[in-house]
mmCIF file of C-alpha atoms and ligand atoms in Angstrom:
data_model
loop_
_atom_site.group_PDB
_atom_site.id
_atom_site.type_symbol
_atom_site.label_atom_id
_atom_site.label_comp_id
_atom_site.label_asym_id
_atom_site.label_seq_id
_atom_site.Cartn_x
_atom_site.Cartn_y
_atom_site.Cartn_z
ATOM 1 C CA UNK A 1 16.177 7.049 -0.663
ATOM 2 C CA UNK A 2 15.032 10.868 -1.673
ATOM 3 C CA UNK A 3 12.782 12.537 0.516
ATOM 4 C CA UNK A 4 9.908 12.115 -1.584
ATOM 5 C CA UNK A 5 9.861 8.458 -1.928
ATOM 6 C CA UNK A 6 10.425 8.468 1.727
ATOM 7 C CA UNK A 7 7.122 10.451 1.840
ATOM 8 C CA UNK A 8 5.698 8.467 -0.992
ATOM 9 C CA UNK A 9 6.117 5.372 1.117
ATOM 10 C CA UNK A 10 4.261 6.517 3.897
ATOM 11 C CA UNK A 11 1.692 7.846 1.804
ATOM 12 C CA UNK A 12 1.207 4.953 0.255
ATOM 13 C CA UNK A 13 1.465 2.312 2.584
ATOM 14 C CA UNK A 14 -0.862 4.327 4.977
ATOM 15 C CA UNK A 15 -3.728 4.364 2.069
ATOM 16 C CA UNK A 16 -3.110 0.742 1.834
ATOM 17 C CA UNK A 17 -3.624 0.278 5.235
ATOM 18 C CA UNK A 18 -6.841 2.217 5.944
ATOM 19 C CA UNK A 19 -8.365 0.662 2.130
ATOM 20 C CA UNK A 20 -12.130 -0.485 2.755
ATOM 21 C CA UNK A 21 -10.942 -3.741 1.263
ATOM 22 C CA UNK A 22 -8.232 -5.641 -0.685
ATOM 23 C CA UNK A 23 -9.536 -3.972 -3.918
ATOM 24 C CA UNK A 24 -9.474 -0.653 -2.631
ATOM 25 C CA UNK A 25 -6.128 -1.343 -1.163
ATOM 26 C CA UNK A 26 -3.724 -2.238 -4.459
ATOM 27 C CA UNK A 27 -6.470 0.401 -6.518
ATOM 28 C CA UNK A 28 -5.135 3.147 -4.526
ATOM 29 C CA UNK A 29 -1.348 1.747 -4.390
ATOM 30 C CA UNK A 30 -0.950 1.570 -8.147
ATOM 31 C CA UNK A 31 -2.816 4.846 -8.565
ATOM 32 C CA UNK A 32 -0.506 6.893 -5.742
ATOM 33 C CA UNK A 33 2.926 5.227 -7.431
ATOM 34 C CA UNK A 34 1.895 6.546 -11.058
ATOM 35 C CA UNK A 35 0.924 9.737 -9.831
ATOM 36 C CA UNK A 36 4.237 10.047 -7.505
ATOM 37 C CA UNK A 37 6.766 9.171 -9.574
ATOM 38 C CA UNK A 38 6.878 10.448 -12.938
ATOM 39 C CA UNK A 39 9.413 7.753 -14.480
ATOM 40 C CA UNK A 40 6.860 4.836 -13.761
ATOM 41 C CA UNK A 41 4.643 5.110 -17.396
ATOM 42 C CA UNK A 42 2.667 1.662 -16.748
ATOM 43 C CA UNK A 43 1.817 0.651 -12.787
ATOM 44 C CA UNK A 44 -0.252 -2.849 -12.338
ATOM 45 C CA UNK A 45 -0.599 -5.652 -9.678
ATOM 46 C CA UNK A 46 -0.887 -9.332 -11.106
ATOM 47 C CA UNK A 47 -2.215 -12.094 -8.701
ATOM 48 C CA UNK A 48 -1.176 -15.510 -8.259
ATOM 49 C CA UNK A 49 -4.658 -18.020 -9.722
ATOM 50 C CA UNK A 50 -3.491 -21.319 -9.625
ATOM 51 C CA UNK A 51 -0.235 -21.436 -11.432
ATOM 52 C CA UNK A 52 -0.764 -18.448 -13.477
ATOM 53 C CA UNK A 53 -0.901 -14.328 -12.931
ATOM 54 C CA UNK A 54 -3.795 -12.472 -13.839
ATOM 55 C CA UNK A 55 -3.296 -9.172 -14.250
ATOM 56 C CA UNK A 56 -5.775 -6.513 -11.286
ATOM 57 C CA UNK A 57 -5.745 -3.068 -10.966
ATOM 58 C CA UNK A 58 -3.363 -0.812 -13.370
ATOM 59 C CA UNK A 59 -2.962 2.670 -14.537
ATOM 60 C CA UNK A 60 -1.395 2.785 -17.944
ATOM 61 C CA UNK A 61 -2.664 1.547 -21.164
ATOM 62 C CA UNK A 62 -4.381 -1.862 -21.372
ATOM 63 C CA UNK A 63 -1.995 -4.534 -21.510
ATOM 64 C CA UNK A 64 -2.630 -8.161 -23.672
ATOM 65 C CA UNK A 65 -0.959 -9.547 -21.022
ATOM 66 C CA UNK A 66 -3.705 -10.239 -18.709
ATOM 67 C CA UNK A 67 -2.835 -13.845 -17.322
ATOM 68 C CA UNK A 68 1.067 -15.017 -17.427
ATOM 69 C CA UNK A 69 1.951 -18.540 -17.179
ATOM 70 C CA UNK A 70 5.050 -18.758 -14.456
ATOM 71 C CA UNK A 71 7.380 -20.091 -16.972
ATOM 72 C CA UNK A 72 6.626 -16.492 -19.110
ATOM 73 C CA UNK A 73 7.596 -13.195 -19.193
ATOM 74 C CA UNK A 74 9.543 -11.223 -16.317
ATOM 75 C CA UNK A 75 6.564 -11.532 -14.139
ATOM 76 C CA UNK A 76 6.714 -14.990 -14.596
ATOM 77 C CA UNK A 77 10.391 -15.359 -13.526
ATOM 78 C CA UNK A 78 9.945 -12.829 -10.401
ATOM 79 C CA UNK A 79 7.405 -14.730 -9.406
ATOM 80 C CA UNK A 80 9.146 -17.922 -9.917
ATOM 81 C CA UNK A 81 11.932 -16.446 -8.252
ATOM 82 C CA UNK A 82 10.602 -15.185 -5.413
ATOM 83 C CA UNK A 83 12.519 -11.951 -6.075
ATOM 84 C CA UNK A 84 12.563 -8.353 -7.536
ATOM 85 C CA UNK A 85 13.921 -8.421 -11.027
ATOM 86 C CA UNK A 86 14.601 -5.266 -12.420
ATOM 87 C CA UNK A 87 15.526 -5.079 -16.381
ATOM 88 C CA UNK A 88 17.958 -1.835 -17.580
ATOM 89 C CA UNK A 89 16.977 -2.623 -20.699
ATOM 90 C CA UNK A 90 13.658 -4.652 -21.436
ATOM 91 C CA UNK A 91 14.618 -4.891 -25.658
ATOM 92 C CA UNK A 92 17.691 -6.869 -24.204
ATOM 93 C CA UNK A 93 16.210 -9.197 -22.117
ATOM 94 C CA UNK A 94 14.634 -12.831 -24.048
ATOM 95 C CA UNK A 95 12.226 -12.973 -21.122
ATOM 96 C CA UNK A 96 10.171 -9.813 -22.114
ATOM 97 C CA UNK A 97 6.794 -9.435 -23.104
ATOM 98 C CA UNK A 98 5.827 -6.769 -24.755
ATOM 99 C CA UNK A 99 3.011 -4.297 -23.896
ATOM 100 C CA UNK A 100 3.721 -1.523 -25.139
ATOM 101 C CA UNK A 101 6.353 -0.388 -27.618
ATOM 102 C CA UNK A 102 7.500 2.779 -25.572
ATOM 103 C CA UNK A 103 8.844 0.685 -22.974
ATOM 104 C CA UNK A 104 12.286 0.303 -22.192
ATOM 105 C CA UNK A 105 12.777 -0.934 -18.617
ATOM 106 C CA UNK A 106 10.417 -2.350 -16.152
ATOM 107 C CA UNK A 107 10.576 -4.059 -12.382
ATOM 108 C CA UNK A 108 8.442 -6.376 -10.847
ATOM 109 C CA UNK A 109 8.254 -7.277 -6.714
ATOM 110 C CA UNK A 110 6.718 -9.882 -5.444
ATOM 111 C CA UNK A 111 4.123 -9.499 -2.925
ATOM 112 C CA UNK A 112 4.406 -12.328 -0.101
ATOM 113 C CA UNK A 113 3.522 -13.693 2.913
ATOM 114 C CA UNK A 114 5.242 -16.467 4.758
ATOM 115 C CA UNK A 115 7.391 -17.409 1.869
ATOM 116 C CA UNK A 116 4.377 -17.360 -0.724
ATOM 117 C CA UNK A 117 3.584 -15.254 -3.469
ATOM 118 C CA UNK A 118 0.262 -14.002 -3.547
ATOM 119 C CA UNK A 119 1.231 -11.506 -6.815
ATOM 120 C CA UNK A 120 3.268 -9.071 -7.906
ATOM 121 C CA UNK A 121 3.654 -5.414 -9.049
ATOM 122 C CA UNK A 122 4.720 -4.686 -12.266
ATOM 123 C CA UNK A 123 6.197 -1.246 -13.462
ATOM 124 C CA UNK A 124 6.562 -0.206 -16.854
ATOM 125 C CA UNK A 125 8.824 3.205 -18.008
ATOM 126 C CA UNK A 126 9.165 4.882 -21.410
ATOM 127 C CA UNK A 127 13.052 5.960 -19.634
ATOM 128 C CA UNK A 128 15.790 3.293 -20.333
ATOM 129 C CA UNK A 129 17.095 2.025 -17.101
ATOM 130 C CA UNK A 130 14.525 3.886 -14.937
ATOM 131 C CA UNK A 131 14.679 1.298 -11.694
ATOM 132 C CA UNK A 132 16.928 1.713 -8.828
ATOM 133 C CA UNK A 133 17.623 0.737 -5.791
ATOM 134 C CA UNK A 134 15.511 3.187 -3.972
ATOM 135 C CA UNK A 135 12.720 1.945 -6.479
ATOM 136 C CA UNK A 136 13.283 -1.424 -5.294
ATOM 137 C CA UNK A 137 13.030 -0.271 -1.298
ATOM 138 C CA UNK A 138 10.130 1.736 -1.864
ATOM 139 C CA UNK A 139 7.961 -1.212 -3.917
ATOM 140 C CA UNK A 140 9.066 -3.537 -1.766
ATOM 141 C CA UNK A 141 7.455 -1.707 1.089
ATOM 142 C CA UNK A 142 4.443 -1.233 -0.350
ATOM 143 C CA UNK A 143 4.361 -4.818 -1.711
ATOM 144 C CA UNK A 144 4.618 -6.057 1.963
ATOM 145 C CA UNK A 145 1.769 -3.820 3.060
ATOM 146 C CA UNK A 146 -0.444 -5.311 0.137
ATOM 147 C CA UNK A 147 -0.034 -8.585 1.306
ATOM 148 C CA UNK A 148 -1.280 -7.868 4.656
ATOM 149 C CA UNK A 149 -4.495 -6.895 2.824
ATOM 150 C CA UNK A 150 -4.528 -9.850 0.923
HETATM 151 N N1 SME B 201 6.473 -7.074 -19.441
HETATM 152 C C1 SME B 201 5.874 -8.104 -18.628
HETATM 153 C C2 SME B 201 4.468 -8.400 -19.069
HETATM 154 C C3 SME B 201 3.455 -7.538 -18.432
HETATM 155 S S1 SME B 201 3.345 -5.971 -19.107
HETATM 156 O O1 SME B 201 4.607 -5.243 -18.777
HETATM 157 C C4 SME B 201 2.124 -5.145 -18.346
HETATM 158 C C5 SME B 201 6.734 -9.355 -18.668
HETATM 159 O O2 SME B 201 7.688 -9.436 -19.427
HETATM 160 O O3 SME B 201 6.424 -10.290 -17.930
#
């Protein structure tokens, strides 16, 4: 882990704590990961409704993927899962859905509590095999301080 995603961490977790409300809270997650990290070109949280994700806050273009069925996409499968999946390259992988035709590899983590996914956040990047495992520490981090807020 670099010193600035250590720092980005803290930063962002700490916003998420001291957010007026859930809103607030993944609003100014998905904003401080876009604007920390240059390689992350499309930053959203989905929620868990039912049996399906519906797409919250993002920064990146508008995506057509606003609710995912579990049994769709790479959201879908994290979710499913219960795990971080993170795709090298997102052309290679039958799973994908498509939002935008710049990207090239994406990673989604869970957000739970107590075993249950309450959502997920999804990152988009134009770079091919953008997502590592300091990636992984860092959203997981910030995943588990969204779901105290949710
Ligand atoms: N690529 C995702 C769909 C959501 S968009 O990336 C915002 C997937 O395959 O599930």
């Amino acid at each position: 882990m670099t010193e600035t995603y250590g720092h980005l961490m803290e930063t962002v977790t700490l916003a998420v704590a001291r957010a007026r409300d859930p809103t607030a809270a993944m609003q100014q997650a998905v904003a401080a990961l876009k604007a920390g990290v240059p390689h992350y070109t499309w930053v959203g949280i989905y929620l868990m409704d039912g049996d399906e994700l519906v797409l919250g806050p993002f920064v990146g273009k508008p995506s057509p993927h606003t609710r995912i069925e579990l049994n769709r996409g790479i959201c879908g499968a994290a979710a499913s899962q219960k795990a971080t999946i993170i795709v090298d390259d997102v052309n290679s992988d039958p799973r994908y859905l498509a939002c935008s035709l710049e990207t090239k590899s994406e990673i989604v983590v869970p957000i739970m509590r107590d075993g249950t996914v309450l959502g997920e956040i999804d990152i988009d990047s134009d770079t091919p095999a953008a997502f590592g495992a300091a990636d992984r520490t860092l959203l997981e981090a910030v995943a588990n301080a969204i779901a105290t807020r949710l």
